[in-house]
Short mmCIF file of C-alpha atoms and ligand atoms in Angstrom, two decimals:
data_model
loop_
_atom_site.label_atom_id
_atom_site.label_comp_id
_atom_site.label_asym_id
_atom_site.label_seq_id
_atom_site.Cartn_x
_atom_site.Cartn_y
_atom_site.Cartn_z
CA MET A 748 -8.85 -27.57 9.60
CA LYS A 749 -5.31 -26.44 9.46
CA VAL A 750 -2.32 -28.57 10.25
CA THR A 751 0.79 -26.72 11.13
CA ALA A 752 3.98 -28.29 12.24
CA GLU A 753 5.78 -26.14 14.70
CA ILE A 754 9.45 -25.85 14.00
CA VAL A 755 11.78 -24.69 16.70
CA ASN A 756 15.50 -24.42 17.03
CA GLY A 757 17.12 -26.45 19.73
CA LYS A 758 20.03 -28.63 20.62
CA CYS A 759 19.40 -32.27 19.99
CA PRO A 760 20.68 -34.49 22.81
CA THR A 761 21.00 -37.45 20.48
CA CYS A 762 23.27 -36.01 17.79
CA ASN A 763 24.47 -32.99 19.80
CA GLU A 764 23.72 -30.64 16.95
CA PHE A 765 21.96 -27.31 17.17
CA THR A 766 19.29 -27.89 14.60
CA SER A 767 15.63 -27.55 13.72
CA LEU A 768 13.11 -29.60 15.64
CA VAL A 769 9.69 -30.31 14.20
CA GLY A 770 6.84 -30.40 16.68
CA LEU A 771 4.81 -33.58 16.40
CA THR A 772 2.62 -32.69 19.36
CA LYS A 773 2.89 -30.07 22.06
CA GLU A 774 5.42 -32.20 23.87
CA PHE A 775 7.18 -34.24 21.25
CA TYR A 776 9.62 -32.97 18.71
CA ARG A 777 11.65 -34.64 16.01
CA CYS A 778 15.20 -33.72 15.17
CA MET A 779 15.59 -32.74 11.53
CA ASN A 780 19.21 -33.76 11.63
CA CYS A 781 19.16 -37.33 12.96
CA GLY A 782 15.42 -38.05 13.15
CA ALA A 783 15.37 -38.77 16.86
CA ASP A 784 12.15 -38.17 18.75
CA LEU A 785 12.57 -35.77 21.61
CA HIS A 786 10.45 -34.99 24.62
CA GLN A 787 10.25 -31.33 25.45
CA HIS A 788 10.68 -30.49 29.09
CA VAL A 789 9.85 -27.04 30.30
CA ASN A 790 11.02 -26.31 33.81
CA GLY A 791 12.46 -22.85 33.86
CA LYS A 792 14.15 -23.48 30.55
CA ILE A 793 13.30 -25.67 27.64
CA SER A 794 15.32 -28.82 27.25
CA TYR A 795 14.90 -31.86 25.09
CA LEU A 796 15.31 -35.45 26.07
CA PRO A 797 15.46 -38.43 23.78
CA VAL A 798 12.36 -40.61 23.92
CA MET A 799 13.58 -43.56 21.93
CA SER A 800 13.43 -45.96 24.86
CA THR A 801 9.85 -45.24 25.83
CA ARG A 802 8.05 -47.34 23.28
CA THR A 803 10.31 -50.29 22.65
CA ASP A 804 9.26 -52.57 25.48
CA GLY A 805 5.91 -51.07 26.35
CA ALA A 806 7.14 -49.69 29.62
CA THR A 807 6.47 -46.14 30.65
CA PRO A 808 9.42 -44.97 32.72
CA PHE A 809 7.80 -41.77 33.93
CA VAL A 810 4.64 -43.38 35.24
CA LYS A 811 5.08 -45.64 38.17
CA GLU A 812 2.35 -47.05 40.25
CA TRP A 813 3.13 -47.10 43.88
CA LYS A 814 1.16 -49.73 45.62
CA ASP A 815 0.97 -49.37 49.30
CA GLY A 816 -0.07 -52.57 50.97
ZN1 ZN B 2074 19.49 -35.10 16.39
#
């Protein structure tokens, strides 16, 4: 099996540099410049958001359970 890391060019929101981003998965990329993990968002255009706060306290900010009653 073949492992290929996808490398794209993008602007890192953490260091504000236009640099190469290495794809870790389909959604997560790592900045080659500062090493920040970025979450790729595709909604019309591709943008990258830092994901450094998602794993520190075990909380998942994007998934909220709404309990009704
Ligand atoms: Zn960066």
